[in-house]
Amino acid sequence: MNTPARTAKIFEGVATRPQMFRLFDRHNQRPDRWQIDAAPLYSGEWFEIDEALYDDMLDILPPLWMRGPIFALREFLTGSVTSIFFALRIDGRIRYFHGYCDLSDPASVETMRVAIFERETQPVRAMTREERLEHIWSSTADAYRGYAGDRFRPAMQGKRTVMLWSGTNGTILKLLDDLTDSEIAAKLPVQMRRLPAIAA
């Protein structure tokens, strides 16, 4: 039985140029960066961009391939994972997206296209808990995010961490996955705090 590829929206809203380039390598601080295959980290991640960024990326180099409004970058991020850019008609208008697909899986591009379309055609703007955590990770400056080191129990080491202001205890370091709902709300931009939660 084939397991469907993981897809994950990693940023809410339309990324600006500086945000896009940060999102391209948002795992750059990971431990053992040069020893571990990064393909599983990146493959399936996607976010929205604007038309100008889509056009700019198309003009940088001749694409590896172009299929209608979808094209692949010639330069691979790691192994068989590369950037795929999508122009999709959603609710009567064209929107633009970037995703990392593992081209060793012939279905990966279509899987991502379908996932983006299904996610972005939901009738109510909302976010899953995972999307909230991924947005926090994506938008937190490198100085305030990292990976659990030897101060954490061995089972936690290597997991993502973020700095939080706890009030009475000052600044604390906490595992991203362990953030409470109130801590998540405090780390999100104001306009996202009241978005309804949906199941993943």
PDB file of C-alpha atoms in Angstrom:
ATOM      1  CA  MET A   1       0.000   0.000   0.000  1.00  0.00           C
ATOM      2  CA  ASN A   2       1.402   3.435  -0.947  1.00  0.00           C
ATOM      3  CA  THR A   3       1.437   6.068   1.799  1.00  0.00           C
ATOM      4  CA  PRO A   4       0.286   9.500   0.554  1.00  0.00           C
ATOM      5  CA  ALA A   5       3.012  12.138   0.610  1.00  0.00           C
ATOM      6  CA  ARG A   6       2.876  14.561   3.528  1.00  0.00           C
ATOM      7  CA  THR A   7       1.833  18.085   2.586  1.00  0.00           C
ATOM      8  CA  ALA A   8       1.975  21.004   4.973  1.00  0.00           C
ATOM      9  CA  LYS A   9       1.041  24.654   4.659  1.00  0.00           C
ATOM     10  CA  ILE A  10       3.904  26.412   6.445  1.00  0.00           C
ATOM     11  CA  PHE A  11       2.924  30.091   6.257  1.00  0.00           C
ATOM     12  CA  GLU A  12      -0.437  31.863   6.452  1.00  0.00           C
ATOM     13  CA  GLY A  13      -0.963  34.706   3.992  1.00  0.00           C
ATOM     14  CA  VAL A  14       1.006  35.741   0.919  1.00  0.00           C
ATOM     15  CA  ALA A  15       4.759  35.701   1.505  1.00  0.00           C
ATOM     16  CA  THR A  16       6.792  38.796   0.599  1.00  0.00           C
ATOM     17  CA  ARG A  17      10.133  38.437  -1.203  1.00  0.00           C
ATOM     18  CA  PRO A  18      12.215  38.396   2.038  1.00  0.00           C
ATOM     19  CA  GLN A  19       9.762  35.957   3.632  1.00  0.00           C
ATOM     20  CA  MET A  20       9.875  33.691   0.579  1.00  0.00           C
ATOM     21  CA  PHE A  21      13.666  33.411   0.688  1.00  0.00           C
ATOM     22  CA  ARG A  22      13.588  32.675   4.438  1.00  0.00           C
ATOM     23  CA  LEU A  23      10.922  30.015   3.877  1.00  0.00           C
ATOM     24  CA  PHE A  24      13.031  28.358   1.192  1.00  0.00           C
ATOM     25  CA  ASP A  25      15.476  27.227   3.871  1.00  0.00           C
ATOM     26  CA  ARG A  26      13.572  27.444   7.136  1.00  0.00           C
ATOM     27  CA  HIS A  27      15.348  24.356   8.506  1.00  0.00           C
ATOM     28  CA  ASN A  28      18.820  25.854   8.082  1.00  0.00           C
ATOM     29  CA  GLN A  29      19.675  25.628  11.796  1.00  0.00           C
ATOM     30  CA  ARG A  30      18.871  21.940  12.129  1.00  0.00           C
ATOM     31  CA  PRO A  31      21.377  19.756  13.954  1.00  0.00           C
ATOM     32  CA  ASP A  32      23.558  17.527  11.782  1.00  0.00           C
ATOM     33  CA  ARG A  33      22.691  19.689   8.777  1.00  0.00           C
ATOM     34  CA  TRP A  34      25.308  18.074   6.555  1.00  0.00           C
ATOM     35  CA  GLN A  35      24.973  14.510   7.840  1.00  0.00           C
ATOM     36  CA  ILE A  36      21.226  13.825   7.566  1.00  0.00           C
ATOM     37  CA  ASP A  37      19.109  13.646   4.409  1.00  0.00           C
ATOM     38  CA  ALA A  38      16.940  16.779   4.466  1.00  0.00           C
ATOM     39  CA  ALA A  39      14.445  15.561   1.857  1.00  0.00           C
ATOM     40  CA  PRO A  40      11.807  14.446   4.420  1.00  0.00           C
ATOM     41  CA  LEU A  41      11.988  17.838   6.168  1.00  0.00           C
ATOM     42  CA  TYR A  42      11.245  19.897   3.077  1.00  0.00           C
ATOM     43  CA  SER A  43       9.245  17.621   0.784  1.00  0.00           C
ATOM     44  CA  GLY A  44       5.562  18.546   0.870  1.00  0.00           C
ATOM     45  CA  GLU A  45       5.948  22.031   2.393  1.00  0.00           C
ATOM     46  CA  TRP A  46       4.099  24.837   0.598  1.00  0.00           C
ATOM     47  CA  PHE A  47       3.083  28.486   0.923  1.00  0.00           C
ATOM     48  CA  GLU A  48       1.501  31.259  -1.118  1.00  0.00           C
ATOM     49  CA  ILE A  49       3.403  33.933  -3.065  1.00  0.00           C
ATOM     50  CA  ASP A  50       2.293  36.682  -5.440  1.00  0.00           C
ATOM     51  CA  GLU A  51       2.362  36.859  -9.230  1.00  0.00           C
ATOM     52  CA  ALA A  52       5.517  39.009  -9.353  1.00  0.00           C
ATOM     53  CA  LEU A  53       7.499  36.433  -7.355  1.00  0.00           C
ATOM     54  CA  TYR A  54       6.143  33.607  -9.512  1.00  0.00           C
ATOM     55  CA  ASP A  55       7.251  35.490 -12.652  1.00  0.00           C
ATOM     56  CA  ASP A  56      10.646  36.330 -11.146  1.00  0.00           C
ATOM     57  CA  MET A  57      11.330  32.689 -10.305  1.00  0.00           C
ATOM     58  CA  LEU A  58      10.342  31.645 -13.809  1.00  0.00           C
ATOM     59  CA  ASP A  59      12.805  34.171 -15.249  1.00  0.00           C
ATOM     60  CA  ILE A  60      15.797  33.223 -13.051  1.00  0.00           C
ATOM     61  CA  LEU A  61      16.770  30.098 -15.020  1.00  0.00           C
ATOM     62  CA  PRO A  62      15.093  28.025 -17.686  1.00  0.00           C
ATOM     63  CA  PRO A  63      12.826  25.665 -15.726  1.00  0.00           C
ATOM     64  CA  LEU A  64      13.575  21.965 -15.456  1.00  0.00           C
ATOM     65  CA  TRP A  65      10.119  21.473 -16.972  1.00  0.00           C
ATOM     66  CA  MET A  66       6.916  23.444 -17.407  1.00  0.00           C
ATOM     67  CA  ARG A  67       3.445  21.913 -17.574  1.00  0.00           C
ATOM     68  CA  GLY A  68       0.942  24.655 -18.246  1.00  0.00           C
ATOM     69  CA  PRO A  69       1.020  27.019 -15.245  1.00  0.00           C
ATOM     70  CA  ILE A  70       3.224  24.691 -13.146  1.00  0.00           C
ATOM     71  CA  PHE A  71       7.021  24.651 -13.417  1.00  0.00           C
ATOM     72  CA  ALA A  72       9.970  23.070 -11.609  1.00  0.00           C
ATOM     73  CA  LEU A  73      13.252  24.771 -10.780  1.00  0.00           C
ATOM     74  CA  ARG A  74      16.322  23.279 -12.402  1.00  0.00           C
ATOM     75  CA  GLU A  75      18.382  23.518  -9.200  1.00  0.00           C
ATOM     76  CA  PHE A  76      17.525  20.871  -6.612  1.00  0.00           C
ATOM     77  CA  LEU A  77      17.429  21.702  -2.908  1.00  0.00           C
ATOM     78  CA  THR A  78      18.536  18.238  -1.851  1.00  0.00           C
ATOM     79  CA  GLY A  79      18.512  14.870  -3.549  1.00  0.00           C
ATOM     80  CA  SER A  80      15.451  14.770  -5.792  1.00  0.00           C
ATOM     81  CA  VAL A  81      13.572  17.584  -3.969  1.00  0.00           C
ATOM     82  CA  THR A  82      13.126  20.835  -5.872  1.00  0.00           C
ATOM     83  CA  SER A  83      10.929  23.917  -5.941  1.00  0.00           C
ATOM     84  CA  ILE A  84       7.661  23.681  -7.822  1.00  0.00           C
ATOM     85  CA  PHE A  85       5.697  26.831  -8.615  1.00  0.00           C
ATOM     86  CA  PHE A  86       1.952  26.708  -9.176  1.00  0.00           C
ATOM     87  CA  ALA A  87      -0.521  29.170 -10.681  1.00  0.00           C
ATOM     88  CA  LEU A  88      -3.959  27.863  -9.698  1.00  0.00           C
ATOM     89  CA  ARG A  89      -7.428  29.220 -10.349  1.00  0.00           C
ATOM     90  CA  ILE A  90      -9.154  29.252  -6.960  1.00  0.00           C
ATOM     91  CA  ASP A  91     -12.585  30.782  -6.461  1.00  0.00           C
ATOM     92  CA  GLY A  92     -12.420  32.582  -9.801  1.00  0.00           C
ATOM     93  CA  ARG A  93      -8.950  34.125  -9.505  1.00  0.00           C
ATOM     94  CA  ILE A  94      -5.394  33.004 -10.146  1.00  0.00           C
ATOM     95  CA  ARG A  95      -3.252  32.501  -7.046  1.00  0.00           C
ATOM     96  CA  TYR A  96       0.416  31.517  -6.857  1.00  0.00           C
ATOM     97  CA  PHE A  97       2.194  28.998  -4.661  1.00  0.00           C
ATOM     98  CA  HIS A  98       5.601  27.503  -4.012  1.00  0.00           C
ATOM     99  CA  GLY A  99       6.078  23.932  -2.818  1.00  0.00           C
ATOM    100  CA  TYR A 100       8.888  21.438  -2.403  1.00  0.00           C
ATOM    101  CA  CYS A 101       8.244  18.161  -4.207  1.00  0.00           C
ATOM    102  CA  ASP A 102      10.309  14.994  -4.288  1.00  0.00           C
ATOM    103  CA  LEU A 103      10.447  14.229  -7.996  1.00  0.00           C
ATOM    104  CA  SER A 104      11.469  10.624  -7.308  1.00  0.00           C
ATOM    105  CA  ASP A 105       7.728  10.203  -6.639  1.00  0.00           C
ATOM    106  CA  PRO A 106       5.943  10.747  -9.974  1.00  0.00           C
ATOM    107  CA  ALA A 107       2.714  11.660  -8.145  1.00  0.00           C
ATOM    108  CA  SER A 108       4.251  14.293  -5.834  1.00  0.00           C
ATOM    109  CA  VAL A 109       3.432  17.362  -7.945  1.00  0.00           C
ATOM    110  CA  GLU A 110      -0.178  16.344  -8.510  1.00  0.00           C
ATOM    111  CA  THR A 111      -0.542  15.378  -4.843  1.00  0.00           C
ATOM    112  CA  MET A 112       0.615  18.855  -3.851  1.00  0.00           C
ATOM    113  CA  ARG A 113      -1.583  20.608  -6.418  1.00  0.00           C
ATOM    114  CA  VAL A 114      -4.637  18.775  -5.094  1.00  0.00           C
ATOM    115  CA  ALA A 115      -3.677  19.450  -1.453  1.00  0.00           C
ATOM    116  CA  ILE A 116      -3.256  23.190  -2.095  1.00  0.00           C
ATOM    117  CA  PHE A 117      -6.524  23.381  -3.999  1.00  0.00           C
ATOM    118  CA  GLU A 118      -8.476  21.481  -1.334  1.00  0.00           C
ATOM    119  CA  ARG A 119      -6.966  23.523   1.498  1.00  0.00           C
ATOM    120  CA  GLU A 120      -7.527  26.894  -0.168  1.00  0.00           C
ATOM    121  CA  THR A 121     -11.110  26.251  -1.301  1.00  0.00           C
ATOM    122  CA  GLN A 122     -12.467  25.694   2.207  1.00  0.00           C
ATOM    123  CA  PRO A 123     -15.504  27.925   2.763  1.00  0.00           C
ATOM    124  CA  VAL A 124     -14.195  29.523   5.985  1.00  0.00           C
ATOM    125  CA  ARG A 125     -10.729  30.921   6.589  1.00  0.00           C
ATOM    126  CA  ALA A 126      -9.308  28.824   9.429  1.00  0.00           C
ATOM    127  CA  MET A 127      -6.080  27.188  10.590  1.00  0.00           C
ATOM    128  CA  THR A 128      -5.204  23.797  12.027  1.00  0.00           C
ATOM    129  CA  ARG A 129      -3.016  23.556  15.122  1.00  0.00           C
ATOM    130  CA  GLU A 130      -0.188  22.248  12.898  1.00  0.00           C
ATOM    131  CA  GLU A 131      -0.553  25.255  10.563  1.00  0.00           C
ATOM    132  CA  ARG A 132      -0.414  27.627  13.537  1.00  0.00           C
ATOM    133  CA  LEU A 133       2.781  25.978  14.793  1.00  0.00           C
ATOM    134  CA  GLU A 134       4.340  25.983  11.316  1.00  0.00           C
ATOM    135  CA  HIS A 135       3.496  29.672  10.860  1.00  0.00           C
ATOM    136  CA  ILE A 136       5.116  30.464  14.210  1.00  0.00           C
ATOM    137  CA  TRP A 137       8.233  28.505  13.240  1.00  0.00           C
ATOM    138  CA  SER A 138       8.363  30.118   9.781  1.00  0.00           C
ATOM    139  CA  SER A 139       7.947  33.680  11.036  1.00  0.00           C
ATOM    140  CA  THR A 140      10.172  33.542  14.146  1.00  0.00           C
ATOM    141  CA  ALA A 141      13.637  35.048  13.717  1.00  0.00           C
ATOM    142  CA  ASP A 142      16.548  32.601  13.858  1.00  0.00           C
ATOM    143  CA  ALA A 143      17.758  34.136  17.123  1.00  0.00           C
ATOM    144  CA  TYR A 144      14.498  33.101  18.812  1.00  0.00           C
ATOM    145  CA  ARG A 145      14.086  29.583  17.456  1.00  0.00           C
ATOM    146  CA  GLY A 146      16.309  26.542  17.393  1.00  0.00           C
ATOM    147  CA  TYR A 147      16.587  22.905  18.351  1.00  0.00           C
ATOM    148  CA  ALA A 148      16.593  21.278  21.762  1.00  0.00           C
ATOM    149  CA  GLY A 149      20.119  20.606  22.994  1.00  0.00           C
ATOM    150  CA  ASP A 150      21.610  18.775  25.928  1.00  0.00           C
ATOM    151  CA  ARG A 151      19.652  20.842  28.487  1.00  0.00           C
ATOM    152  CA  PHE A 152      16.628  18.784  27.413  1.00  0.00           C
ATOM    153  CA  ARG A 153      15.948  15.112  28.070  1.00  0.00           C
ATOM    154  CA  PRO A 154      17.464  12.821  25.399  1.00  0.00           C
ATOM    155  CA  ALA A 155      14.024  12.034  23.901  1.00  0.00           C
ATOM    156  CA  MET A 156      13.458  15.759  23.278  1.00  0.00           C
ATOM    157  CA  GLN A 157      16.874  16.625  21.873  1.00  0.00           C
ATOM    158  CA  GLY A 158      16.805  17.763  18.250  1.00  0.00           C
ATOM    159  CA  LYS A 159      13.156  18.866  18.400  1.00  0.00           C
ATOM    160  CA  ARG A 160      12.239  22.440  17.438  1.00  0.00           C
ATOM    161  CA  THR A 161      12.175  25.105  20.146  1.00  0.00           C
ATOM    162  CA  VAL A 162      11.020  28.724  20.393  1.00  0.00           C
ATOM    163  CA  MET A 163      11.656  31.477  22.916  1.00  0.00           C
ATOM    164  CA  LEU A 164       8.640  32.704  24.877  1.00  0.00           C
ATOM    165  CA  TRP A 165       8.026  35.540  27.302  1.00  0.00           C
ATOM    166  CA  SER A 166       6.429  33.939  30.343  1.00  0.00           C
ATOM    167  CA  GLY A 167       5.906  37.018  32.484  1.00  0.00           C
ATOM    168  CA  THR A 168       7.011  35.985  35.960  1.00  0.00           C
ATOM    169  CA  ASN A 169       9.755  33.638  34.685  1.00  0.00           C
ATOM    170  CA  GLY A 170      10.992  35.980  31.950  1.00  0.00           C
ATOM    171  CA  THR A 171      12.140  34.450  28.683  1.00  0.00           C
ATOM    172  CA  ILE A 172      11.942  30.661  28.470  1.00  0.00           C
ATOM    173  CA  LEU A 173      12.807  28.092  25.820  1.00  0.00           C
ATOM    174  CA  LYS A 174      10.015  25.653  25.010  1.00  0.00           C
ATOM    175  CA  LEU A 175       9.443  22.858  22.505  1.00  0.00           C
ATOM    176  CA  LEU A 176       7.350  24.140  19.612  1.00  0.00           C
ATOM    177  CA  ASP A 177       5.024  21.128  19.765  1.00  0.00           C
ATOM    178  CA  ASP A 178       4.376  21.711  23.489  1.00  0.00           C
ATOM    179  CA  LEU A 179       3.017  25.262  23.149  1.00  0.00           C
ATOM    180  CA  THR A 180      -0.371  25.743  24.804  1.00  0.00           C
ATOM    181  CA  ASP A 181      -3.273  27.353  22.958  1.00  0.00           C
ATOM    182  CA  SER A 182      -2.681  30.633  24.793  1.00  0.00           C
ATOM    183  CA  GLU A 183       1.049  30.564  23.993  1.00  0.00           C
ATOM    184  CA  ILE A 184       0.248  29.888  20.335  1.00  0.00           C
ATOM    185  CA  ALA A 185      -2.185  32.814  20.279  1.00  0.00           C
ATOM    186  CA  ALA A 186       0.431  35.105  21.833  1.00  0.00           C
ATOM    187  CA  LYS A 187       2.984  34.164  19.145  1.00  0.00           C
ATOM    188  CA  LEU A 188       0.597  34.639  16.204  1.00  0.00           C
ATOM    189  CA  PRO A 189      -0.119  37.980  14.519  1.00  0.00           C
ATOM    190  CA  VAL A 190      -3.295  39.602  15.865  1.00  0.00           C
ATOM    191  CA  GLN A 191      -5.307  38.951  12.683  1.00  0.00           C
ATOM    192  CA  MET A 192      -4.717  35.179  13.005  1.00  0.00           C
ATOM    193  CA  ARG A 193      -5.514  34.740  16.678  1.00  0.00           C
ATOM    194  CA  ARG A 194      -9.270  34.576  16.217  1.00  0.00           C
ATOM    195  CA  LEU A 195      -9.296  32.313  13.166  1.00  0.00           C
ATOM    196  CA  PRO A 196     -11.341  29.218  13.895  1.00  0.00           C
ATOM    197  CA  ALA A 197      -9.486  25.967  14.503  1.00  0.00           C
ATOM    198  CA  ILE A 198     -10.025  23.059  12.136  1.00  0.00           C
ATOM    199  CA  ALA A 199      -9.007  19.439  12.381  1.00  0.00           C
ATOM    200  CA  ALA A 200      -5.814  18.485  10.568  1.00  0.00           C
TER     201      ALA A 200
END
